[in-house]
Amino acid sequence: MAPEDDYTAEPFVPVRGGLPALRRAAADCRGCPLHRDATRTVFGAGSAQARVMLVGEQPGDQEDQQGKPFVGPAGKLLDRALAEAGIDPGEAYVTNAVKHFKFTRAEPRKRRIHKAPNLREMSACSPWLAAELAVVEPELIVVLGATAGKALLGSSFRVGEVRGTVLEEEIHGRPERLVPTVHPSSVLRADDREGAYQGLVQDLRTAARVLSKDRSKD
Ligand code: URA
Ligand code: SF4
């Protein structure tokens, strides 16, 4: 059997102890080769009581250095868009489909360039996301871009087809509600940055509406 078929975080995931135990254990995950070159595991951040979980792709350069998700340029843009849509960024649980930074360098000691994780790395890392979902039990998942979408909904996911809509799907054995949107990094790369930003805010407003409807049922 090829060793790459064995990539999985599963044996590292504790069954008890909530988010603190998960975070501690994830720091030592060796479930796939991505831990070798990255500085540290970047686990999710936020309260176990959060009503909304935001799922991105993988930590970037800044996140790898600071050990927290979405603290770099994409995260700053995301926080601004969330606030504008009426979602308090401080009340969200924020995480990634893959917990280690994957990168290449054009030359030794040069800047690290983000590289998208492949399907094998995504599925190796998925037990961490499943465990976060089981503990946080969010009312809504906001799917940020194609990698998060494929990790949660399968490889046929296309963000352009479903962005801004409310999906109901079974994920890791539980019924979940999801609103997909673009990844905030894609807004930073867009030619029409303002248009792309407004599109993100509009999708996040859909998420905010779902959350406010839920609250009015209490
Ligand atoms: N992009 C992501 O997908 N996640 C982060 O944490 C930072 C940038
Ligand atoms: Fe473990 Fe995920 Fe890091 Fe791979 S990317 S070593 S599965 S935490």
PDB file of C-alpha atoms and ligand atoms in Angstrom:
ATOM      1  CA  MET A   1       0.000   0.000   0.000  1.00  0.00           C
ATOM      2  CA  ALA A   2       1.332   3.457  -0.866  1.00  0.00           C
ATOM      3  CA  PRO A   3       1.931   5.447   2.314  1.00  0.00           C
ATOM      4  CA  GLU A   4       0.155   8.505   0.889  1.00  0.00           C
ATOM      5  CA  ASP A   5      -3.109   6.572   1.019  1.00  0.00           C
ATOM      6  CA  ASP A   6      -2.712   6.494   4.790  1.00  0.00           C
ATOM      7  CA  TYR A   7      -2.685  10.243   5.320  1.00  0.00           C
ATOM      8  CA  THR A   8      -5.151  11.018   8.079  1.00  0.00           C
ATOM      9  CA  ALA A   9      -5.400  13.079  11.254  1.00  0.00           C
ATOM     10  CA  GLU A  10      -7.775  10.511  12.759  1.00  0.00           C
ATOM     11  CA  PRO A  11      -5.376   8.857  15.282  1.00  0.00           C
ATOM     12  CA  PHE A  12      -4.407  12.299  16.650  1.00  0.00           C
ATOM     13  CA  VAL A  13      -7.955  13.474  17.402  1.00  0.00           C
ATOM     14  CA  PRO A  14      -8.963  13.063  21.079  1.00  0.00           C
ATOM     15  CA  VAL A  15     -12.493  11.889  21.823  1.00  0.00           C
ATOM     16  CA  ARG A  16     -12.971  14.034  24.931  1.00  0.00           C
ATOM     17  CA  GLY A  17     -12.037  17.428  26.258  1.00  0.00           C
ATOM     18  CA  GLY A  18     -13.701  19.954  23.958  1.00  0.00           C
ATOM     19  CA  LEU A  19     -11.890  22.658  22.021  1.00  0.00           C
ATOM     20  CA  PRO A  20      -8.909  23.043  24.405  1.00  0.00           C
ATOM     21  CA  ALA A  21      -8.069  19.331  24.073  1.00  0.00           C
ATOM     22  CA  LEU A  22      -8.528  19.436  20.308  1.00  0.00           C
ATOM     23  CA  ARG A  23      -6.286  22.470  19.965  1.00  0.00           C
ATOM     24  CA  ARG A  24      -3.562  20.899  22.102  1.00  0.00           C
ATOM     25  CA  ALA A  25      -3.649  17.621  20.186  1.00  0.00           C
ATOM     26  CA  ALA A  26      -3.728  19.320  16.782  1.00  0.00           C
ATOM     27  CA  ALA A  27      -0.444  21.057  17.637  1.00  0.00           C
ATOM     28  CA  ASP A  28       1.231  17.636  17.356  1.00  0.00           C
ATOM     29  CA  CYS A  29      -0.676  16.313  14.337  1.00  0.00           C
ATOM     30  CA  ARG A  30       1.442  14.373  11.868  1.00  0.00           C
ATOM     31  CA  GLY A  31      -1.482  13.178   9.802  1.00  0.00           C
ATOM     32  CA  CYS A  32      -0.029  14.328   6.497  1.00  0.00           C
ATOM     33  CA  PRO A  33       3.294  15.764   5.289  1.00  0.00           C
ATOM     34  CA  LEU A  34       2.231  19.427   5.547  1.00  0.00           C
ATOM     35  CA  HIS A  35       3.400  19.685   9.173  1.00  0.00           C
ATOM     36  CA  ARG A  36       7.011  19.245   8.053  1.00  0.00           C
ATOM     37  CA  ASP A  37       7.595  22.605   6.400  1.00  0.00           C
ATOM     38  CA  ALA A  38       5.042  24.740   8.224  1.00  0.00           C
ATOM     39  CA  THR A  39       5.905  26.550  11.461  1.00  0.00           C
ATOM     40  CA  ARG A  40       2.913  25.336  13.484  1.00  0.00           C
ATOM     41  CA  THR A  41      -0.639  24.040  13.379  1.00  0.00           C
ATOM     42  CA  VAL A  42      -3.173  26.833  13.034  1.00  0.00           C
ATOM     43  CA  PHE A  43      -6.285  25.545  14.749  1.00  0.00           C
ATOM     44  CA  GLY A  44      -9.694  27.246  14.715  1.00  0.00           C
ATOM     45  CA  ALA A  45     -10.360  30.221  16.981  1.00  0.00           C
ATOM     46  CA  GLY A  46     -13.475  31.384  18.773  1.00  0.00           C
ATOM     47  CA  SER A  47     -16.037  30.289  21.294  1.00  0.00           C
ATOM     48  CA  ALA A  48     -17.513  26.774  21.532  1.00  0.00           C
ATOM     49  CA  GLN A  49     -20.856  28.627  21.839  1.00  0.00           C
ATOM     50  CA  ALA A  50     -20.452  30.478  18.538  1.00  0.00           C
ATOM     51  CA  ARG A  51     -23.623  30.461  16.398  1.00  0.00           C
ATOM     52  CA  VAL A  52     -21.740  30.703  13.119  1.00  0.00           C
ATOM     53  CA  MET A  53     -18.633  28.863  11.906  1.00  0.00           C
ATOM     54  CA  LEU A  54     -16.553  30.331   9.080  1.00  0.00           C
ATOM     55  CA  VAL A  55     -14.453  27.838   7.152  1.00  0.00           C
ATOM     56  CA  GLY A  56     -11.528  28.978   4.984  1.00  0.00           C
ATOM     57  CA  GLU A  57      -8.897  27.068   3.033  1.00  0.00           C
ATOM     58  CA  GLN A  58      -5.655  26.908   4.988  1.00  0.00           C
ATOM     59  CA  PRO A  59      -3.520  29.315   7.018  1.00  0.00           C
ATOM     60  CA  GLY A  60      -1.414  31.803   5.074  1.00  0.00           C
ATOM     61  CA  ASP A  61       2.041  33.169   5.805  1.00  0.00           C
ATOM     62  CA  GLN A  62       0.899  35.478   8.634  1.00  0.00           C
ATOM     63  CA  GLU A  63      -1.366  32.866  10.188  1.00  0.00           C
ATOM     64  CA  ASP A  64       1.515  30.360  10.150  1.00  0.00           C
ATOM     65  CA  GLN A  65       3.684  32.844  12.021  1.00  0.00           C
ATOM     66  CA  GLN A  66       1.049  33.966  14.531  1.00  0.00           C
ATOM     67  CA  GLY A  67      -0.760  30.662  15.034  1.00  0.00           C
ATOM     68  CA  LYS A  68      -4.245  32.130  14.492  1.00  0.00           C
ATOM     69  CA  PRO A  69      -6.576  31.858  11.493  1.00  0.00           C
ATOM     70  CA  PHE A  70      -7.427  34.871   9.331  1.00  0.00           C
ATOM     71  CA  VAL A  71      -5.102  37.416  10.910  1.00  0.00           C
ATOM     72  CA  GLY A  72      -3.444  38.490   7.622  1.00  0.00           C
ATOM     73  CA  PRO A  73      -4.776  40.651   4.761  1.00  0.00           C
ATOM     74  CA  ALA A  74      -7.615  38.243   3.823  1.00  0.00           C
ATOM     75  CA  GLY A  75      -8.703  38.116   7.458  1.00  0.00           C
ATOM     76  CA  LYS A  76      -8.800  41.895   7.773  1.00  0.00           C
ATOM     77  CA  LEU A  77     -10.977  42.119   4.687  1.00  0.00           C
ATOM     78  CA  LEU A  78     -13.210  39.340   6.000  1.00  0.00           C
ATOM     79  CA  ASP A  79     -13.699  41.083   9.358  1.00  0.00           C
ATOM     80  CA  ARG A  80     -14.698  44.288   7.590  1.00  0.00           C
ATOM     81  CA  ALA A  81     -17.165  42.444   5.327  1.00  0.00           C
ATOM     82  CA  LEU A  82     -18.683  40.543   8.273  1.00  0.00           C
ATOM     83  CA  ALA A  83     -19.213  43.729  10.269  1.00  0.00           C
ATOM     84  CA  GLU A  84     -20.765  45.427   7.259  1.00  0.00           C
ATOM     85  CA  ALA A  85     -23.154  42.484   6.812  1.00  0.00           C
ATOM     86  CA  GLY A  86     -24.194  42.639  10.474  1.00  0.00           C
ATOM     87  CA  ILE A  87     -22.220  39.664  11.827  1.00  0.00           C
ATOM     88  CA  ASP A  88     -19.927  40.394  14.775  1.00  0.00           C
ATOM     89  CA  PRO A  89     -16.548  38.815  13.802  1.00  0.00           C
ATOM     90  CA  GLY A  90     -15.831  38.346  17.507  1.00  0.00           C
ATOM     91  CA  GLU A  91     -18.865  36.059  17.829  1.00  0.00           C
ATOM     92  CA  ALA A  92     -17.901  33.726  15.001  1.00  0.00           C
ATOM     93  CA  TYR A  93     -15.809  30.573  15.228  1.00  0.00           C
ATOM     94  CA  VAL A  94     -13.183  30.806  12.476  1.00  0.00           C
ATOM     95  CA  THR A  95     -11.257  27.857  11.077  1.00  0.00           C
ATOM     96  CA  ASN A  96      -9.780  26.280   7.946  1.00  0.00           C
ATOM     97  CA  ALA A  97     -10.268  23.066   5.975  1.00  0.00           C
ATOM     98  CA  VAL A  98      -6.516  22.385   6.310  1.00  0.00           C
ATOM     99  CA  LYS A  99      -4.587  23.346   9.444  1.00  0.00           C
ATOM    100  CA  HIS A 100      -1.027  23.702   8.139  1.00  0.00           C
ATOM    101  CA  PHE A 101       0.336  26.309   5.688  1.00  0.00           C
ATOM    102  CA  LYS A 102       1.326  24.801   2.349  1.00  0.00           C
ATOM    103  CA  PHE A 103       3.755  26.856   0.290  1.00  0.00           C
ATOM    104  CA  THR A 104       6.560  26.879  -2.237  1.00  0.00           C
ATOM    105  CA  ARG A 105       9.595  29.132  -2.538  1.00  0.00           C
ATOM    106  CA  ALA A 106      10.827  30.345  -5.874  1.00  0.00           C
ATOM    107  CA  GLU A 107      14.349  30.371  -4.378  1.00  0.00           C
ATOM    108  CA  PRO A 108      15.805  29.417  -1.012  1.00  0.00           C
ATOM    109  CA  ARG A 109      15.170  32.058   1.668  1.00  0.00           C
ATOM    110  CA  LYS A 110      12.744  33.866  -0.632  1.00  0.00           C
ATOM    111  CA  ARG A 111       9.154  34.748   0.209  1.00  0.00           C
ATOM    112  CA  ARG A 112       6.848  31.794   0.825  1.00  0.00           C
ATOM    113  CA  ILE A 113       4.168  31.476  -1.839  1.00  0.00           C
ATOM    114  CA  HIS A 114       0.804  29.930  -0.944  1.00  0.00           C
ATOM    115  CA  LYS A 115       0.050  26.629  -2.661  1.00  0.00           C
ATOM    116  CA  ALA A 116      -3.453  25.148  -2.680  1.00  0.00           C
ATOM    117  CA  PRO A 117      -3.839  21.931  -0.676  1.00  0.00           C
ATOM    118  CA  ASN A 118      -4.745  18.841  -2.674  1.00  0.00           C
ATOM    119  CA  LEU A 119      -7.662  16.475  -2.103  1.00  0.00           C
ATOM    120  CA  ARG A 120      -5.523  14.017  -0.122  1.00  0.00           C
ATOM    121  CA  GLU A 121      -4.381  16.699   2.304  1.00  0.00           C
ATOM    122  CA  MET A 122      -7.921  18.016   2.619  1.00  0.00           C
ATOM    123  CA  SER A 123      -9.327  14.620   3.472  1.00  0.00           C
ATOM    124  CA  ALA A 124      -6.407  13.850   5.827  1.00  0.00           C
ATOM    125  CA  CYS A 125      -7.211  17.021   7.771  1.00  0.00           C
ATOM    126  CA  SER A 126     -11.014  16.641   7.731  1.00  0.00           C
ATOM    127  CA  PRO A 127     -11.234  14.824  11.126  1.00  0.00           C
ATOM    128  CA  TRP A 128     -10.208  18.115  12.785  1.00  0.00           C
ATOM    129  CA  LEU A 129     -12.986  20.036  11.063  1.00  0.00           C
ATOM    130  CA  ALA A 130     -15.461  17.265  11.894  1.00  0.00           C
ATOM    131  CA  ALA A 131     -14.425  17.453  15.553  1.00  0.00           C
ATOM    132  CA  GLU A 132     -14.776  21.250  15.597  1.00  0.00           C
ATOM    133  CA  LEU A 133     -18.273  20.956  14.109  1.00  0.00           C
ATOM    134  CA  ALA A 134     -19.245  18.327  16.684  1.00  0.00           C
ATOM    135  CA  VAL A 135     -18.148  20.554  19.598  1.00  0.00           C
ATOM    136  CA  VAL A 136     -19.331  23.960  18.355  1.00  0.00           C
ATOM    137  CA  GLU A 137     -22.573  22.741  16.703  1.00  0.00           C
ATOM    138  CA  PRO A 138     -22.993  26.016  14.819  1.00  0.00           C
ATOM    139  CA  GLU A 139     -26.415  27.076  13.572  1.00  0.00           C
ATOM    140  CA  LEU A 140     -24.793  28.054  10.298  1.00  0.00           C
ATOM    141  CA  ILE A 141     -21.562  27.364   8.411  1.00  0.00           C
ATOM    142  CA  VAL A 142     -20.201  30.052   6.090  1.00  0.00           C
ATOM    143  CA  VAL A 143     -18.135  28.332   3.403  1.00  0.00           C
ATOM    144  CA  LEU A 144     -15.328  30.599   2.192  1.00  0.00           C
ATOM    145  CA  GLY A 145     -14.350  29.533  -1.315  1.00  0.00           C
ATOM    146  CA  ALA A 146     -13.797  26.372  -3.321  1.00  0.00           C
ATOM    147  CA  THR A 147     -11.425  24.474  -1.027  1.00  0.00           C
ATOM    148  CA  ALA A 148     -13.720  24.782   2.004  1.00  0.00           C
ATOM    149  CA  GLY A 149     -16.665  23.859  -0.230  1.00  0.00           C
ATOM    150  CA  LYS A 150     -14.971  20.738  -1.580  1.00  0.00           C
ATOM    151  CA  ALA A 151     -13.832  19.731   1.909  1.00  0.00           C
ATOM    152  CA  LEU A 152     -17.368  19.997   3.293  1.00  0.00           C
ATOM    153  CA  LEU A 153     -19.613  19.214   0.323  1.00  0.00           C
ATOM    154  CA  GLY A 154     -17.498  17.094  -2.017  1.00  0.00           C
ATOM    155  CA  SER A 155     -15.332  17.607  -5.073  1.00  0.00           C
ATOM    156  CA  SER A 156     -18.224  18.615  -7.354  1.00  0.00           C
ATOM    157  CA  PHE A 157     -18.716  21.833  -5.354  1.00  0.00           C
ATOM    158  CA  ARG A 158     -18.628  24.995  -7.512  1.00  0.00           C
ATOM    159  CA  VAL A 159     -18.752  28.225  -5.570  1.00  0.00           C
ATOM    160  CA  GLY A 160     -20.190  30.232  -8.472  1.00  0.00           C
ATOM    161  CA  GLU A 161     -23.239  27.942  -8.659  1.00  0.00           C
ATOM    162  CA  VAL A 162     -24.309  28.172  -5.025  1.00  0.00           C
ATOM    163  CA  ARG A 163     -22.845  31.319  -3.495  1.00  0.00           C
ATOM    164  CA  GLY A 164     -25.298  33.385  -1.484  1.00  0.00           C
ATOM    165  CA  THR A 165     -27.820  30.540  -1.159  1.00  0.00           C
ATOM    166  CA  VAL A 166     -28.763  28.543   1.931  1.00  0.00           C
ATOM    167  CA  LEU A 167     -27.876  24.846   1.579  1.00  0.00           C
ATOM    168  CA  GLU A 168     -28.997  22.047   3.868  1.00  0.00           C
ATOM    169  CA  GLU A 169     -26.726  19.015   3.769  1.00  0.00           C
ATOM    170  CA  GLU A 170     -25.658  16.153   5.952  1.00  0.00           C
ATOM    171  CA  ILE A 171     -21.987  16.637   6.900  1.00  0.00           C
ATOM    172  CA  HIS A 172     -20.050  14.149   9.016  1.00  0.00           C
ATOM    173  CA  GLY A 173     -23.378  12.587   9.993  1.00  0.00           C
ATOM    174  CA  ARG A 174     -25.182  15.773  11.061  1.00  0.00           C
ATOM    175  CA  PRO A 175     -27.679  17.983   9.277  1.00  0.00           C
ATOM    176  CA  GLU A 176     -25.996  21.329   8.657  1.00  0.00           C
ATOM    177  CA  ARG A 177     -27.043  24.631   7.146  1.00  0.00           C
ATOM    178  CA  LEU A 178     -24.468  26.385   4.976  1.00  0.00           C
ATOM    179  CA  VAL A 179     -24.086  29.625   3.057  1.00  0.00           C
ATOM    180  CA  PRO A 180     -21.199  29.481   0.561  1.00  0.00           C
ATOM    181  CA  THR A 181     -19.384  32.550  -0.683  1.00  0.00           C
ATOM    182  CA  VAL A 182     -16.087  33.452  -2.320  1.00  0.00           C
ATOM    183  CA  HIS A 183     -12.793  33.353  -0.469  1.00  0.00           C
ATOM    184  CA  PRO A 184     -11.756  36.807   0.804  1.00  0.00           C
ATOM    185  CA  SER A 185      -8.347  36.379  -0.918  1.00  0.00           C
ATOM    186  CA  SER A 186     -10.132  36.251  -4.270  1.00  0.00           C
ATOM    187  CA  VAL A 187     -11.525  39.719  -3.517  1.00  0.00           C
ATOM    188  CA  LEU A 188      -7.968  40.986  -2.970  1.00  0.00           C
ATOM    189  CA  ARG A 189      -6.934  39.536  -6.354  1.00  0.00           C
ATOM    190  CA  ALA A 190     -10.014  40.689  -8.317  1.00  0.00           C
ATOM    191  CA  ASP A 191      -9.732  43.305 -11.082  1.00  0.00           C
ATOM    192  CA  ASP A 192     -12.967  44.836  -9.858  1.00  0.00           C
ATOM    193  CA  ARG A 193     -12.100  44.743  -6.198  1.00  0.00           C
ATOM    194  CA  GLU A 194     -15.003  46.901  -5.035  1.00  0.00           C
ATOM    195  CA  GLY A 195     -17.541  44.818  -6.984  1.00  0.00           C
ATOM    196  CA  ALA A 196     -16.062  41.585  -5.627  1.00  0.00           C
ATOM    197  CA  TYR A 197     -16.131  42.994  -2.093  1.00  0.00           C
ATOM    198  CA  GLN A 198     -19.782  44.014  -2.415  1.00  0.00           C
ATOM    199  CA  GLY A 199     -20.594  40.497  -3.656  1.00  0.00           C
ATOM    200  CA  LEU A 200     -18.978  39.002  -0.561  1.00  0.00           C
ATOM    201  CA  VAL A 201     -20.899  41.383   1.719  1.00  0.00           C
ATOM    202  CA  GLN A 202     -24.148  40.513  -0.039  1.00  0.00           C
ATOM    203  CA  ASP A 203     -23.592  36.768   0.506  1.00  0.00           C
ATOM    204  CA  LEU A 204     -22.735  37.416   4.158  1.00  0.00           C
ATOM    205  CA  ARG A 205     -25.998  39.357   4.515  1.00  0.00           C
ATOM    206  CA  THR A 206     -27.808  36.142   3.567  1.00  0.00           C
ATOM    207  CA  ALA A 207     -25.931  34.443   6.413  1.00  0.00           C
ATOM    208  CA  ALA A 208     -26.864  37.283   8.790  1.00  0.00           C
ATOM    209  CA  ARG A 209     -30.542  36.919   7.846  1.00  0.00           C
ATOM    210  CA  VAL A 210     -30.502  33.181   8.618  1.00  0.00           C
ATOM    211  CA  LEU A 211     -28.978  33.919  12.028  1.00  0.00           C
ATOM    212  CA  SER A 212     -31.451  36.669  12.881  1.00  0.00           C
ATOM    213  CA  LYS A 213     -34.410  34.438  11.895  1.00  0.00           C
ATOM    214  CA  ASP A 214     -33.083  31.748  14.230  1.00  0.00           C
ATOM    215  CA  ARG A 215     -32.761  34.212  17.062  1.00  0.00           C
ATOM    216  CA  SER A 216     -36.368  35.428  16.633  1.00  0.00           C
ATOM    217  CA  LYS A 217     -37.538  31.808  17.207  1.00  0.00           C
ATOM    218  CA  ASP A 218     -35.988  31.716  20.711  1.00  0.00           C
TER     219      ASP A 218
HETATM  220  N1  URA B   1      -6.832  32.235   4.047  1.00  0.00           N
HETATM  221  C1  URA B   1      -7.510  31.211   4.606  1.00  0.00           C
HETATM  222  O1  URA B   1      -8.199  30.464   3.933  1.00  0.00           O
HETATM  223  N2  URA B   1      -7.388  31.024   5.900  1.00  0.00           N
HETATM  224  C2  URA B   1      -6.669  31.789   6.696  1.00  0.00           C
HETATM  225  O2  URA B   1      -6.644  31.530   7.887  1.00  0.00           O
HETATM  226  C3  URA B   1      -5.978  32.870   6.101  1.00  0.00           C
HETATM  227  C4  URA B   1      -6.071  33.072   4.775  1.00  0.00           C
HETATM  228 FE1  SF4 B   2      -2.462  17.123  10.473  1.00  0.00          FE
HETATM  229 FE2  SF4 B   2      -4.006  18.662   8.945  1.00  0.00          FE
HETATM  230 FE3  SF4 B   2      -1.544  19.445   9.519  1.00  0.00          FE
HETATM  231 FE4  SF4 B   2      -1.902  17.448   7.831  1.00  0.00          FE
HETATM  232  S1  SF4 B   2      -2.533  19.593   7.533  1.00  0.00           S
HETATM  233  S2  SF4 B   2      -0.445  17.462   9.547  1.00  0.00           S
HETATM  234  S3  SF4 B   2      -3.711  16.432   8.722  1.00  0.00           S
HETATM  235  S4  SF4 B   2      -3.229  19.191  10.978  1.00  0.00           S
END
